[in-house]
Every structure is written in C-alpha cells, then in structure tokens.
PDB file of C-alpha atoms in Angstrom:
ATOM      1  CA  UNK A   1     -56.356 -26.816  11.845  1.00  0.00           C
ATOM      2  CA  UNK A   2     -57.038 -27.804  15.501  1.00  0.00           C
ATOM      3  CA  UNK A   3     -57.891 -31.360  16.762  1.00  0.00           C
ATOM      4  CA  UNK A   4     -61.761 -32.246  16.741  1.00  0.00           C
ATOM      5  CA  UNK A   5     -62.980 -32.018  19.998  1.00  0.00           C
ATOM      6  CA  UNK A   6     -65.079 -35.313  19.570  1.00  0.00           C
ATOM      7  CA  UNK A   7     -61.961 -37.302  19.608  1.00  0.00           C
ATOM      8  CA  UNK A   8     -60.807 -35.979  23.103  1.00  0.00           C
ATOM      9  CA  UNK A   9     -57.232 -35.261  23.987  1.00  0.00           C
ATOM     10  CA  UNK A  10     -54.598 -37.482  22.510  1.00  0.00           C
ATOM     11  CA  UNK A  11     -52.245 -39.493  24.928  1.00  0.00           C
ATOM     12  CA  UNK A  12     -50.383 -42.638  24.423  1.00  0.00           C
ATOM     13  CA  UNK A  13     -51.861 -45.365  26.103  1.00  0.00           C
ATOM     14  CA  UNK A  14     -48.707 -46.696  27.932  1.00  0.00           C
ATOM     15  CA  UNK A  15     -48.340 -43.377  29.287  1.00  0.00           C
ATOM     16  CA  UNK A  16     -51.479 -43.619  30.924  1.00  0.00           C
ATOM     17  CA  UNK A  17     -50.814 -47.063  32.581  1.00  0.00           C
ATOM     18  CA  UNK A  18     -47.228 -45.969  33.797  1.00  0.00           C
ATOM     19  CA  UNK A  19     -48.968 -42.805  35.484  1.00  0.00           C
ATOM     20  CA  UNK A  20     -51.537 -44.817  36.976  1.00  0.00           C
ATOM     21  CA  UNK A  21     -48.877 -47.266  38.385  1.00  0.00           C
ATOM     22  CA  UNK A  22     -46.820 -44.598  40.082  1.00  0.00           C
ATOM     23  CA  UNK A  23     -49.912 -42.960  41.718  1.00  0.00           C
ATOM     24  CA  UNK A  24     -51.275 -46.137  42.924  1.00  0.00           C
ATOM     25  CA  UNK A  25     -47.767 -47.150  44.426  1.00  0.00           C
ATOM     26  CA  UNK A  26     -47.643 -43.493  46.027  1.00  0.00           C
ATOM     27  CA  UNK A  27     -43.917 -43.420  45.400  1.00  0.00           C
ATOM     28  CA  UNK A  28     -42.068 -39.905  44.391  1.00  0.00           C
ATOM     29  CA  UNK A  29     -40.477 -41.198  41.283  1.00  0.00           C
ATOM     30  CA  UNK A  30     -39.637 -39.817  37.860  1.00  0.00           C
ATOM     31  CA  UNK A  31     -41.361 -41.140  34.992  1.00  0.00           C
ATOM     32  CA  UNK A  32     -39.216 -41.322  32.122  1.00  0.00           C
ATOM     33  CA  UNK A  33     -41.120 -40.834  28.994  1.00  0.00           C
ATOM     34  CA  UNK A  34     -40.324 -40.260  25.386  1.00  0.00           C
ATOM     35  CA  UNK A  35     -44.059 -39.375  24.106  1.00  0.00           C
ATOM     36  CA  UNK A  36     -43.564 -35.817  23.678  1.00  0.00           C
ATOM     37  CA  UNK A  37     -46.767 -35.538  21.775  1.00  0.00           C
ATOM     38  CA  UNK A  38     -49.022 -36.886  24.479  1.00  0.00           C
ATOM     39  CA  UNK A  39     -51.390 -34.125  26.047  1.00  0.00           C
ATOM     40  CA  UNK A  40     -51.042 -33.509  30.006  1.00  0.00           C
ATOM     41  CA  UNK A  41     -54.127 -34.870  31.463  1.00  0.00           C
ATOM     42  CA  UNK A  42     -55.511 -33.878  35.090  1.00  0.00           C
ATOM     43  CA  UNK A  43     -54.779 -37.235  36.689  1.00  0.00           C
ATOM     44  CA  UNK A  44     -51.175 -36.157  35.807  1.00  0.00           C
ATOM     45  CA  UNK A  45     -50.812 -33.342  38.155  1.00  0.00           C
ATOM     46  CA  UNK A  46     -48.480 -33.819  41.064  1.00  0.00           C
ATOM     47  CA  UNK A  47     -46.200 -36.399  39.052  1.00  0.00           C
ATOM     48  CA  UNK A  48     -43.080 -35.788  37.838  1.00  0.00           C
ATOM     49  CA  UNK A  49     -42.013 -36.956  34.460  1.00  0.00           C
ATOM     50  CA  UNK A  50     -38.552 -37.185  32.672  1.00  0.00           C
ATOM     51  CA  UNK A  51     -39.477 -36.113  29.045  1.00  0.00           C
ATOM     52  CA  UNK A  52     -36.938 -36.875  26.656  1.00  0.00           C
ATOM     53  CA  UNK A  53     -35.660 -34.049  24.481  1.00  0.00           C
ATOM     54  CA  UNK A  54     -33.476 -36.364  22.269  1.00  0.00           C
ATOM     55  CA  UNK A  55     -30.483 -36.132  24.612  1.00  0.00           C
ATOM     56  CA  UNK A  56     -31.665 -36.653  28.277  1.00  0.00           C
ATOM     57  CA  UNK A  57     -34.634 -36.662  30.259  1.00  0.00           C
ATOM     58  CA  UNK A  58     -35.947 -33.444  31.374  1.00  0.00           C
ATOM     59  CA  UNK A  59     -37.731 -33.508  34.835  1.00  0.00           C
ATOM     60  CA  UNK A  60     -41.294 -31.688  34.355  1.00  0.00           C
ATOM     61  CA  UNK A  61     -43.252 -31.284  37.567  1.00  0.00           C
ATOM     62  CA  UNK A  62     -46.897 -31.353  36.314  1.00  0.00           C
ATOM     63  CA  UNK A  63     -49.352 -28.544  37.948  1.00  0.00           C
ATOM     64  CA  UNK A  64     -52.771 -27.358  36.962  1.00  0.00           C
ATOM     65  CA  UNK A  65     -51.369 -24.821  34.518  1.00  0.00           C
ATOM     66  CA  UNK A  66     -50.193 -27.485  32.223  1.00  0.00           C
ATOM     67  CA  UNK A  67     -53.137 -29.462  31.516  1.00  0.00           C
ATOM     68  CA  UNK A  68     -54.145 -29.583  27.969  1.00  0.00           C
ATOM     69  CA  UNK A  69     -50.501 -28.604  26.885  1.00  0.00           C
ATOM     70  CA  UNK A  70     -48.344 -31.404  25.233  1.00  0.00           C
ATOM     71  CA  UNK A  71     -45.021 -32.726  27.249  1.00  0.00           C
ATOM     72  CA  UNK A  72     -42.904 -31.767  24.695  1.00  0.00           C
ATOM     73  CA  UNK A  73     -43.387 -28.365  25.420  1.00  0.00           C
ATOM     74  CA  UNK A  74     -41.618 -28.486  28.615  1.00  0.00           C
ATOM     75  CA  UNK A  75     -38.759 -30.106  27.167  1.00  0.00           C
ATOM     76  CA  UNK A  76     -36.908 -28.007  24.386  1.00  0.00           C
ATOM     77  CA  UNK A  77     -34.838 -30.121  21.925  1.00  0.00           C
ATOM     78  CA  UNK A  78     -32.707 -27.240  20.957  1.00  0.00           C
ATOM     79  CA  UNK A  79     -31.282 -25.862  24.162  1.00  0.00           C
ATOM     80  CA  UNK A  80     -29.546 -22.779  24.357  1.00  0.00           C
ATOM     81  CA  UNK A  81     -29.258 -21.697  27.956  1.00  0.00           C
ATOM     82  CA  UNK A  82     -27.548 -18.174  27.056  1.00  0.00           C
ATOM     83  CA  UNK A  83     -26.442 -16.381  30.086  1.00  0.00           C
ATOM     84  CA  UNK A  84     -27.616 -16.881  33.281  1.00  0.00           C
ATOM     85  CA  UNK A  85     -29.771 -14.071  34.821  1.00  0.00           C
ATOM     86  CA  UNK A  86     -27.742 -12.592  37.540  1.00  0.00           C
ATOM     87  CA  UNK A  87     -30.487 -11.501  39.702  1.00  0.00           C
ATOM     88  CA  UNK A  88     -32.966 -14.217  38.928  1.00  0.00           C
ATOM     89  CA  UNK A  89     -34.298 -16.368  41.958  1.00  0.00           C
ATOM     90  CA  UNK A  90     -35.190 -19.951  42.510  1.00  0.00           C
ATOM     91  CA  UNK A  91     -37.173 -21.615  45.122  1.00  0.00           C
ATOM     92  CA  UNK A  92     -37.963 -25.246  45.539  1.00  0.00           C
ATOM     93  CA  UNK A  93     -41.235 -25.839  43.877  1.00  0.00           C
ATOM     94  CA  UNK A  94     -43.813 -27.093  46.248  1.00  0.00           C
ATOM     95  CA  UNK A  95     -45.301 -30.607  45.040  1.00  0.00           C
ATOM     96  CA  UNK A  96     -48.681 -30.033  43.716  1.00  0.00           C
ATOM     97  CA  UNK A  97     -51.499 -31.930  45.213  1.00  0.00           C
ATOM     98  CA  UNK A  98     -52.504 -34.970  43.090  1.00  0.00           C
ATOM     99  CA  UNK A  99     -55.842 -34.864  41.398  1.00  0.00           C
ATOM    100  CA  UNK A 100     -58.737 -36.805  42.752  1.00  0.00           C
ATOM    101  CA  UNK A 101     -59.615 -39.750  41.281  1.00  0.00           C
TER     102      UNK A 101
ATOM    103  CA  UNK B   1     -22.746 -20.076  31.477  1.00  0.00           C
ATOM    104  CA  UNK B   2     -22.268 -18.813  34.951  1.00  0.00           C
ATOM    105  CA  UNK B   3     -23.127 -15.239  35.892  1.00  0.00           C
ATOM    106  CA  UNK B   4     -20.898 -15.163  38.655  1.00  0.00           C
ATOM    107  CA  UNK B   5     -17.245 -14.904  38.988  1.00  0.00           C
ATOM    108  CA  UNK B   6     -15.709 -17.221  41.515  1.00  0.00           C
ATOM    109  CA  UNK B   7     -12.887 -15.130  42.778  1.00  0.00           C
ATOM    110  CA  UNK B   8     -14.594 -11.807  43.736  1.00  0.00           C
ATOM    111  CA  UNK B   9     -18.231 -12.927  44.219  1.00  0.00           C
ATOM    112  CA  UNK B  10     -19.327 -10.499  41.550  1.00  0.00           C
ATOM    113  CA  UNK B  11     -22.182 -11.052  39.325  1.00  0.00           C
ATOM    114  CA  UNK B  12     -22.242  -9.955  35.699  1.00  0.00           C
ATOM    115  CA  UNK B  13     -25.300  -8.289  34.860  1.00  0.00           C
ATOM    116  CA  UNK B  14     -24.823  -7.236  31.218  1.00  0.00           C
ATOM    117  CA  UNK B  15     -22.551  -6.277  28.304  1.00  0.00           C
ATOM    118  CA  UNK B  16     -22.409  -2.930  26.272  1.00  0.00           C
ATOM    119  CA  UNK B  17     -23.197  -4.164  22.730  1.00  0.00           C
ATOM    120  CA  UNK B  18     -22.948  -0.883  20.936  1.00  0.00           C
ATOM    121  CA  UNK B  19     -23.527   2.904  20.839  1.00  0.00           C
ATOM    122  CA  UNK B  20     -26.859   4.561  20.230  1.00  0.00           C
ATOM    123  CA  UNK B  21     -27.237   7.912  18.549  1.00  0.00           C
ATOM    124  CA  UNK B  22     -24.920  10.469  18.680  1.00  0.00           C
ATOM    125  CA  UNK B  23     -25.213  11.656  22.207  1.00  0.00           C
ATOM    126  CA  UNK B  24     -23.316   8.953  23.859  1.00  0.00           C
ATOM    127  CA  UNK B  25     -26.102   6.379  24.765  1.00  0.00           C
ATOM    128  CA  UNK B  26     -25.324   2.596  24.717  1.00  0.00           C
ATOM    129  CA  UNK B  27     -27.145  -0.368  23.753  1.00  0.00           C
ATOM    130  CA  UNK B  28     -26.724  -3.125  26.766  1.00  0.00           C
ATOM    131  CA  UNK B  29     -27.556  -6.910  26.364  1.00  0.00           C
ATOM    132  CA  UNK B  30     -29.125  -7.101  29.959  1.00  0.00           C
ATOM    133  CA  UNK B  31     -28.742 -10.602  32.041  1.00  0.00           C
ATOM    134  CA  UNK B  32     -30.959  -9.561  34.715  1.00  0.00           C
ATOM    135  CA  UNK B  33     -34.550 -11.199  34.966  1.00  0.00           C
ATOM    136  CA  UNK B  34     -36.288  -7.921  33.989  1.00  0.00           C
ATOM    137  CA  UNK B  35     -33.932  -6.417  31.615  1.00  0.00           C
ATOM    138  CA  UNK B  36     -34.572  -2.557  32.873  1.00  0.00           C
ATOM    139  CA  UNK B  37     -33.323  -3.531  36.230  1.00  0.00           C
ATOM    140  CA  UNK B  38     -29.824  -3.258  35.125  1.00  0.00           C
ATOM    141  CA  UNK B  39     -29.518   0.279  36.369  1.00  0.00           C
ATOM    142  CA  UNK B  40     -31.136  -0.327  39.655  1.00  0.00           C
ATOM    143  CA  UNK B  41     -28.400  -2.048  41.897  1.00  0.00           C
ATOM    144  CA  UNK B  42     -26.167   0.870  42.054  1.00  0.00           C
ATOM    145  CA  UNK B  43     -22.891   1.677  40.336  1.00  0.00           C
ATOM    146  CA  UNK B  44     -21.587  -1.013  38.227  1.00  0.00           C
ATOM    147  CA  UNK B  45     -17.994  -2.019  37.583  1.00  0.00           C
ATOM    148  CA  UNK B  46     -15.946  -3.306  34.642  1.00  0.00           C
ATOM    149  CA  UNK B  47     -14.572  -6.747  34.509  1.00  0.00           C
ATOM    150  CA  UNK B  48     -11.466  -6.003  36.277  1.00  0.00           C
ATOM    151  CA  UNK B  49     -13.139  -3.684  38.593  1.00  0.00           C
ATOM    152  CA  UNK B  50     -10.920  -0.932  37.520  1.00  0.00           C
ATOM    153  CA  UNK B  51     -13.739   1.423  35.952  1.00  0.00           C
ATOM    154  CA  UNK B  52     -16.989   2.249  37.460  1.00  0.00           C
ATOM    155  CA  UNK B  53     -20.157   3.050  35.623  1.00  0.00           C
ATOM    156  CA  UNK B  54     -23.191   5.086  36.685  1.00  0.00           C
ATOM    157  CA  UNK B  55     -26.118   3.803  34.440  1.00  0.00           C
ATOM    158  CA  UNK B  56     -29.374   5.068  33.767  1.00  0.00           C
ATOM    159  CA  UNK B  57     -31.589   3.100  31.477  1.00  0.00           C
ATOM    160  CA  UNK B  58     -33.700   5.244  29.404  1.00  0.00           C
ATOM    161  CA  UNK B  59     -35.585   2.929  27.167  1.00  0.00           C
ATOM    162  CA  UNK B  60     -35.580  -0.591  25.519  1.00  0.00           C
ATOM    163  CA  UNK B  61     -34.960  -1.562  21.797  1.00  0.00           C
ATOM    164  CA  UNK B  62     -34.663  -4.423  19.806  1.00  0.00           C
ATOM    165  CA  UNK B  63     -33.864  -6.916  22.550  1.00  0.00           C
ATOM    166  CA  UNK B  64     -31.407  -4.494  23.935  1.00  0.00           C
ATOM    167  CA  UNK B  65     -31.528  -1.672  27.084  1.00  0.00           C
ATOM    168  CA  UNK B  66     -30.710   1.818  26.073  1.00  0.00           C
ATOM    169  CA  UNK B  67     -28.815   3.497  28.720  1.00  0.00           C
ATOM    170  CA  UNK B  68     -26.740   6.751  29.238  1.00  0.00           C
ATOM    171  CA  UNK B  69     -23.574   6.318  31.303  1.00  0.00           C
ATOM    172  CA  UNK B  70     -22.401   9.287  32.953  1.00  0.00           C
ATOM    173  CA  UNK B  71     -19.446  10.847  31.682  1.00  0.00           C
ATOM    174  CA  UNK B  72     -19.920   9.509  28.093  1.00  0.00           C
ATOM    175  CA  UNK B  73     -21.401  12.281  25.959  1.00  0.00           C
ATOM    176  CA  UNK B  74     -20.523  11.199  22.422  1.00  0.00           C
ATOM    177  CA  UNK B  75     -20.919   8.603  20.195  1.00  0.00           C
ATOM    178  CA  UNK B  76     -17.006   7.693  20.090  1.00  0.00           C
ATOM    179  CA  UNK B  77     -16.714   7.480  23.519  1.00  0.00           C
ATOM    180  CA  UNK B  78     -19.961   4.940  23.679  1.00  0.00           C
ATOM    181  CA  UNK B  79     -18.313   3.071  20.915  1.00  0.00           C
ATOM    182  CA  UNK B  80     -15.161   2.395  23.010  1.00  0.00           C
ATOM    183  CA  UNK B  81     -17.192   0.779  25.678  1.00  0.00           C
ATOM    184  CA  UNK B  82     -18.501  -1.823  23.131  1.00  0.00           C
ATOM    185  CA  UNK B  83     -17.688  -5.192  24.824  1.00  0.00           C
ATOM    186  CA  UNK B  84     -17.414  -4.015  28.101  1.00  0.00           C
ATOM    187  CA  UNK B  85     -18.932  -6.292  30.562  1.00  0.00           C
ATOM    188  CA  UNK B  86     -20.873  -4.631  33.540  1.00  0.00           C
ATOM    189  CA  UNK B  87     -20.664  -6.186  37.116  1.00  0.00           C
ATOM    190  CA  UNK B  88     -21.980  -5.806  40.460  1.00  0.00           C
ATOM    191  CA  UNK B  89     -21.042  -6.996  43.957  1.00  0.00           C
ATOM    192  CA  UNK B  90     -23.110  -9.752  45.123  1.00  0.00           C
ATOM    193  CA  UNK B  91     -23.910  -7.741  47.942  1.00  0.00           C
ATOM    194  CA  UNK B  92     -25.453  -5.194  46.031  1.00  0.00           C
ATOM    195  CA  UNK B  93     -28.232  -7.458  45.213  1.00  0.00           C
ATOM    196  CA  UNK B  94     -31.321  -7.503  47.571  1.00  0.00           C
ATOM    197  CA  UNK B  95     -31.301 -10.304  50.231  1.00  0.00           C
ATOM    198  CA  UNK B  96     -33.471 -13.417  48.967  1.00  0.00           C
ATOM    199  CA  UNK B  97     -36.454 -14.450  50.990  1.00  0.00           C
ATOM    200  CA  UNK B  98     -36.034 -17.470  53.207  1.00  0.00           C
ATOM    201  CA  UNK B  99     -35.990 -20.559  51.035  1.00  0.00           C
ATOM    202  CA  UNK B 100     -35.308 -18.689  47.857  1.00  0.00           C
ATOM    203  CA  UNK B 101     -31.916 -18.546  46.382  1.00  0.00           C
ATOM    204  CA  UNK B 102     -30.201 -16.554  43.407  1.00  0.00           C
ATOM    205  CA  UNK B 103     -29.409 -18.412  40.574  1.00  0.00           C
ATOM    206  CA  UNK B 104     -25.929 -17.327  40.675  1.00  0.00           C
ATOM    207  CA  UNK B 105     -25.776 -18.523  44.201  1.00  0.00           C
ATOM    208  CA  UNK B 106     -26.827 -22.263  43.217  1.00  0.00           C
ATOM    209  CA  UNK B 107     -24.343 -22.359  40.267  1.00  0.00           C
ATOM    210  CA  UNK B 108     -20.959 -23.894  41.599  1.00  0.00           C
ATOM    211  CA  UNK B 109     -22.657 -25.651  44.691  1.00  0.00           C
ATOM    212  CA  UNK B 110     -21.835 -29.480  45.118  1.00  0.00           C
ATOM    213  CA  UNK B 111     -24.575 -31.872  45.001  1.00  0.00           C
ATOM    214  CA  UNK B 112     -24.953 -34.858  47.114  1.00  0.00           C
ATOM    215  CA  UNK B 113     -27.547 -37.248  48.299  1.00  0.00           C
ATOM    216  CA  UNK B 114     -29.141 -37.105  51.718  1.00  0.00           C
ATOM    217  CA  UNK B 115     -26.903 -40.209  52.760  1.00  0.00           C
ATOM    218  CA  UNK B 116     -23.778 -38.307  51.716  1.00  0.00           C
ATOM    219  CA  UNK B 117     -22.945 -39.690  48.751  1.00  0.00           C
ATOM    220  CA  UNK B 118     -21.455 -37.111  46.197  1.00  0.00           C
ATOM    221  CA  UNK B 119     -23.220 -36.527  42.810  1.00  0.00           C
ATOM    222  CA  UNK B 120     -21.729 -33.842  41.067  1.00  0.00           C
ATOM    223  CA  UNK B 121     -21.785 -30.052  40.852  1.00  0.00           C
ATOM    224  CA  UNK B 122     -24.415 -27.464  39.788  1.00  0.00           C
ATOM    225  CA  UNK B 123     -23.389 -26.201  36.331  1.00  0.00           C
ATOM    226  CA  UNK B 124     -26.472 -24.181  35.507  1.00  0.00           C
ATOM    227  CA  UNK B 125     -30.121 -23.439  36.575  1.00  0.00           C
ATOM    228  CA  UNK B 126     -32.713 -23.563  33.827  1.00  0.00           C
ATOM    229  CA  UNK B 127     -36.683 -23.289  33.728  1.00  0.00           C
ATOM    230  CA  UNK B 128     -38.155 -24.379  30.521  1.00  0.00           C
ATOM    231  CA  UNK B 129     -41.890 -23.961  32.019  1.00  0.00           C
ATOM    232  CA  UNK B 130     -41.820 -27.163  34.163  1.00  0.00           C
ATOM    233  CA  UNK B 131     -40.239 -25.626  37.215  1.00  0.00           C
ATOM    234  CA  UNK B 132     -36.627 -24.610  37.734  1.00  0.00           C
ATOM    235  CA  UNK B 133     -33.950 -27.222  37.151  1.00  0.00           C
ATOM    236  CA  UNK B 134     -30.594 -27.875  38.109  1.00  0.00           C
ATOM    237  CA  UNK B 135     -28.209 -29.127  35.596  1.00  0.00           C
ATOM    238  CA  UNK B 136     -25.580 -31.151  37.582  1.00  0.00           C
ATOM    239  CA  UNK B 137     -22.259 -32.346  35.932  1.00  0.00           C
ATOM    240  CA  UNK B 138     -21.083 -35.361  37.150  1.00  0.00           C
ATOM    241  CA  UNK B 139     -17.265 -36.660  36.840  1.00  0.00           C
ATOM    242  CA  UNK B 140     -16.797 -39.295  34.290  1.00  0.00           C
ATOM    243  CA  UNK B 141     -20.644 -39.308  33.325  1.00  0.00           C
ATOM    244  CA  UNK B 142     -23.019 -37.320  31.496  1.00  0.00           C
ATOM    245  CA  UNK B 143     -24.796 -34.408  33.385  1.00  0.00           C
ATOM    246  CA  UNK B 144     -28.203 -34.783  34.946  1.00  0.00           C
ATOM    247  CA  UNK B 145     -31.061 -32.736  35.326  1.00  0.00           C
ATOM    248  CA  UNK B 146     -32.355 -32.489  38.857  1.00  0.00           C
ATOM    249  CA  UNK B 147     -35.634 -30.630  39.452  1.00  0.00           C
ATOM    250  CA  UNK B 148     -35.511 -27.979  42.180  1.00  0.00           C
ATOM    251  CA  UNK B 149     -38.591 -29.078  44.014  1.00  0.00           C
ATOM    252  CA  UNK B 150     -39.753 -30.146  47.296  1.00  0.00           C
ATOM    253  CA  UNK B 151     -39.634 -33.843  47.519  1.00  0.00           C
ATOM    254  CA  UNK B 152     -36.443 -33.784  45.461  1.00  0.00           C
ATOM    255  CA  UNK B 153     -34.433 -31.380  47.142  1.00  0.00           C
ATOM    256  CA  UNK B 154     -34.158 -31.992  50.715  1.00  0.00           C
ATOM    257  CA  UNK B 155     -32.020 -28.890  51.515  1.00  0.00           C
ATOM    258  CA  UNK B 156     -29.711 -26.179  50.321  1.00  0.00           C
ATOM    259  CA  UNK B 157     -26.732 -25.531  52.910  1.00  0.00           C
ATOM    260  CA  UNK B 158     -25.214 -22.217  51.373  1.00  0.00           C
ATOM    261  CA  UNK B 159     -22.530 -22.197  54.283  1.00  0.00           C
ATOM    262  CA  UNK B 160     -21.383 -25.823  53.338  1.00  0.00           C
ATOM    263  CA  UNK B 161     -21.846 -25.179  49.719  1.00  0.00           C
ATOM    264  CA  UNK B 162     -24.160 -28.216  49.297  1.00  0.00           C
ATOM    265  CA  UNK B 163     -27.608 -29.025  47.792  1.00  0.00           C
ATOM    266  CA  UNK B 164     -28.906 -32.273  49.235  1.00  0.00           C
ATOM    267  CA  UNK B 165     -31.256 -34.268  47.025  1.00  0.00           C
ATOM    268  CA  UNK B 166     -33.395 -37.222  47.502  1.00  0.00           C
ATOM    269  CA  UNK B 167     -32.486 -39.890  44.815  1.00  0.00           C
ATOM    270  CA  UNK B 168     -35.881 -40.935  43.951  1.00  0.00           C
ATOM    271  CA  UNK B 169     -35.963 -43.737  41.285  1.00  0.00           C
ATOM    272  CA  UNK B 170     -35.112 -42.505  37.686  1.00  0.00           C
ATOM    273  CA  UNK B 171     -33.566 -39.431  38.952  1.00  0.00           C
ATOM    274  CA  UNK B 172     -29.997 -40.138  38.562  1.00  0.00           C
ATOM    275  CA  UNK B 173     -29.700 -43.035  36.099  1.00  0.00           C
ATOM    276  CA  UNK B 174     -28.618 -42.105  32.635  1.00  0.00           C
ATOM    277  CA  UNK B 175     -31.015 -41.250  29.760  1.00  0.00           C
ATOM    278  CA  UNK B 176     -30.628 -44.187  28.134  1.00  0.00           C
ATOM    279  CA  UNK B 177     -33.223 -47.315  28.027  1.00  0.00           C
ATOM    280  CA  UNK B 178     -35.463 -47.774  30.797  1.00  0.00           C
ATOM    281  CA  UNK B 179     -36.214 -51.311  32.221  1.00  0.00           C
ATOM    282  CA  UNK B 180     -39.438 -52.470  30.564  1.00  0.00           C
ATOM    283  CA  UNK B 181     -42.499 -52.327  32.748  1.00  0.00           C
ATOM    284  CA  UNK B 182     -43.680 -55.654  31.433  1.00  0.00           C
ATOM    285  CA  UNK B 183     -44.279 -55.840  27.851  1.00  0.00           C
ATOM    286  CA  UNK B 184     -43.628 -53.704  24.864  1.00  0.00           C
ATOM    287  CA  UNK B 185     -46.588 -51.693  25.087  1.00  0.00           C
ATOM    288  CA  UNK B 186     -45.629 -50.302  28.329  1.00  0.00           C
ATOM    289  CA  UNK B 187     -42.517 -48.578  26.882  1.00  0.00           C
ATOM    290  CA  UNK B 188     -42.340 -45.661  24.779  1.00  0.00           C
ATOM    291  CA  UNK B 189     -38.737 -45.768  24.339  1.00  0.00           C
ATOM    292  CA  UNK B 190     -37.991 -46.180  20.168  1.00  0.00           C
ATOM    293  CA  UNK B 191     -34.857 -47.582  20.874  1.00  0.00           C
ATOM    294  CA  UNK B 192     -36.205 -50.271  23.142  1.00  0.00           C
ATOM    295  CA  UNK B 193     -38.741 -51.132  20.599  1.00  0.00           C
ATOM    296  CA  UNK B 194     -36.340 -51.521  17.579  1.00  0.00           C
ATOM    297  CA  UNK B 195     -34.157 -53.829  19.773  1.00  0.00           C
ATOM    298  CA  UNK B 196     -37.396 -55.808  20.254  1.00  0.00           C
ATOM    299  CA  UNK B 197     -38.174 -56.037  16.705  1.00  0.00           C
ATOM    300  CA  UNK B 198     -34.759 -56.656  15.481  1.00  0.00           C
TER     301      UNK B 198
END
C-alpha cells in the first residue's frame, strides 16, 4: 500500500538541515548521507549527495527527474557492474540549476 | 571489468555463449550499449586476432543476441565457437562527440586533482541512475567514487591520459564517519550514533 498523501513525503529532518546548510553556503560539496529512505525533494535539485550503500558513498547528482524517488534507489547495495559496455559513452553531467526558494 | 585490452587498443563487444538451432546460428552475450549493435561495427575478430567473423544479428532472445556468422552453417560448427570473445579495433567505433568519451577510453586513465596531486586510476565507469560515476582505485586506500560531472571533473586530457578533478569537500575522504555537524541530530550515521550512545 502506498503512503497516504496527507502525510506528505518522508524525509529525515537532519537531511533537510544539511542540504539547507550547503545551499546557503553556496559551496560545491558532496553531502554524505546514510538516509536511503528519504524522499528527494525539489530543494535538493542541483546538490550532490553521497548516498551510503553499506560500503561506500555513491555520489548522486540530484536533478528534477529524481524528485519523488528515494535516495537509496540511486545507490545499489548489491553491486555487480558486469562487463563495461564497449561502445557506451559518457559526458560530464551539467550541473542542474538549484531550485528557487 | 575493462572492455579494453591495453596492448592492442581493441574493444571486446561480446562473447558467444552457445548455438541456436540447427542452421549454425549463435547466441551472443553483447557488451554494447544497445545489444543489437554488435554487428554494426564491421568485422569482428577473436581474442588473439587470428580469426575474423562477419556477423549479422538476426534477433534477440532471452537476453542474448541471435546472430549468423558467415561460414558457420551447422550446429556443430556453431558449438565450437562457444566461449569465443568478439573484438573490434578501437578505430572501428565512431568518433565520440566533443566532450563525450567512451567508457572504454576512460578506463585506465590516471586521476589527479587540478593541483597535480595524484589520486589514482579509473577502474570502472558506472551509472546507477544518478549520473556517470568514475570508480577510482587508489594505491593503499579503498577506491573512491567520483561523479563524472561538471563542477567535479575539471577536464579530461586523453593525450596525457589524465582526468583532472576538483577535490570538493567530502569527495575524496573515506566513507567512514563524517564529522558531526553540531549535535547528534545532524548526523544520520548509525555508527556515530552508536558511539555517542555507548
């Protein structure tokens, strides 16, 4: 059963404080978190979180498409990379514009 | 695992995992971004380069590409190819756009900060949905994950074989306990809480 709408999205309080602190400072920083259960909120867009996967912190750059998902979805705890695709390309992800307050 | 052999600049695009049917078709585990593309980069070669394969992908079944290799006409011949890894030369892949890099090219590059401090070497490139991530192995330390993103990666010098990164706070320190931000409620590290309790 899905979460009742009247409760609003779940997010750990300390996470909000950490994110707000980094946003206010304006520094580019990886915010280390262990709270995989927290929902990604619009005010997290543009920030980089290091989400713990039980072993290390997986960097997650939050963009608009991630809003509503949980942090844990982007840091798999059972990691099997398999074979690297031979013809797959990567380009530096442009920094997402932070959400307006 | 790297898709690239260091010596000959060849890229492994797949491996033959078995035969399909009686007419010489083979099942191939494809390592390309889109599995069906394995036959589109020209002639494939064996691992030692001694054999050439002209492959035509004919279908996709149960996670494997079904293909027909010219000269292979019966099941026995297809069975003999089981385990054969299929390579192309790096030059056979189309040129990447400006600012875009093949995973295979990034793997093995050394990583250093913009100040020239060496960090390690790229072991793998992953993407779990939160952007491309460089897995950087460091000598004598645990590996570290670095987002392949603007603001973190200052530049990639393919000629020098170097990825230059900006060591933003929290990026290169180990994944252990973070310093407390001023009170137990500001950290969500369960280990730190246990220590505080005990």
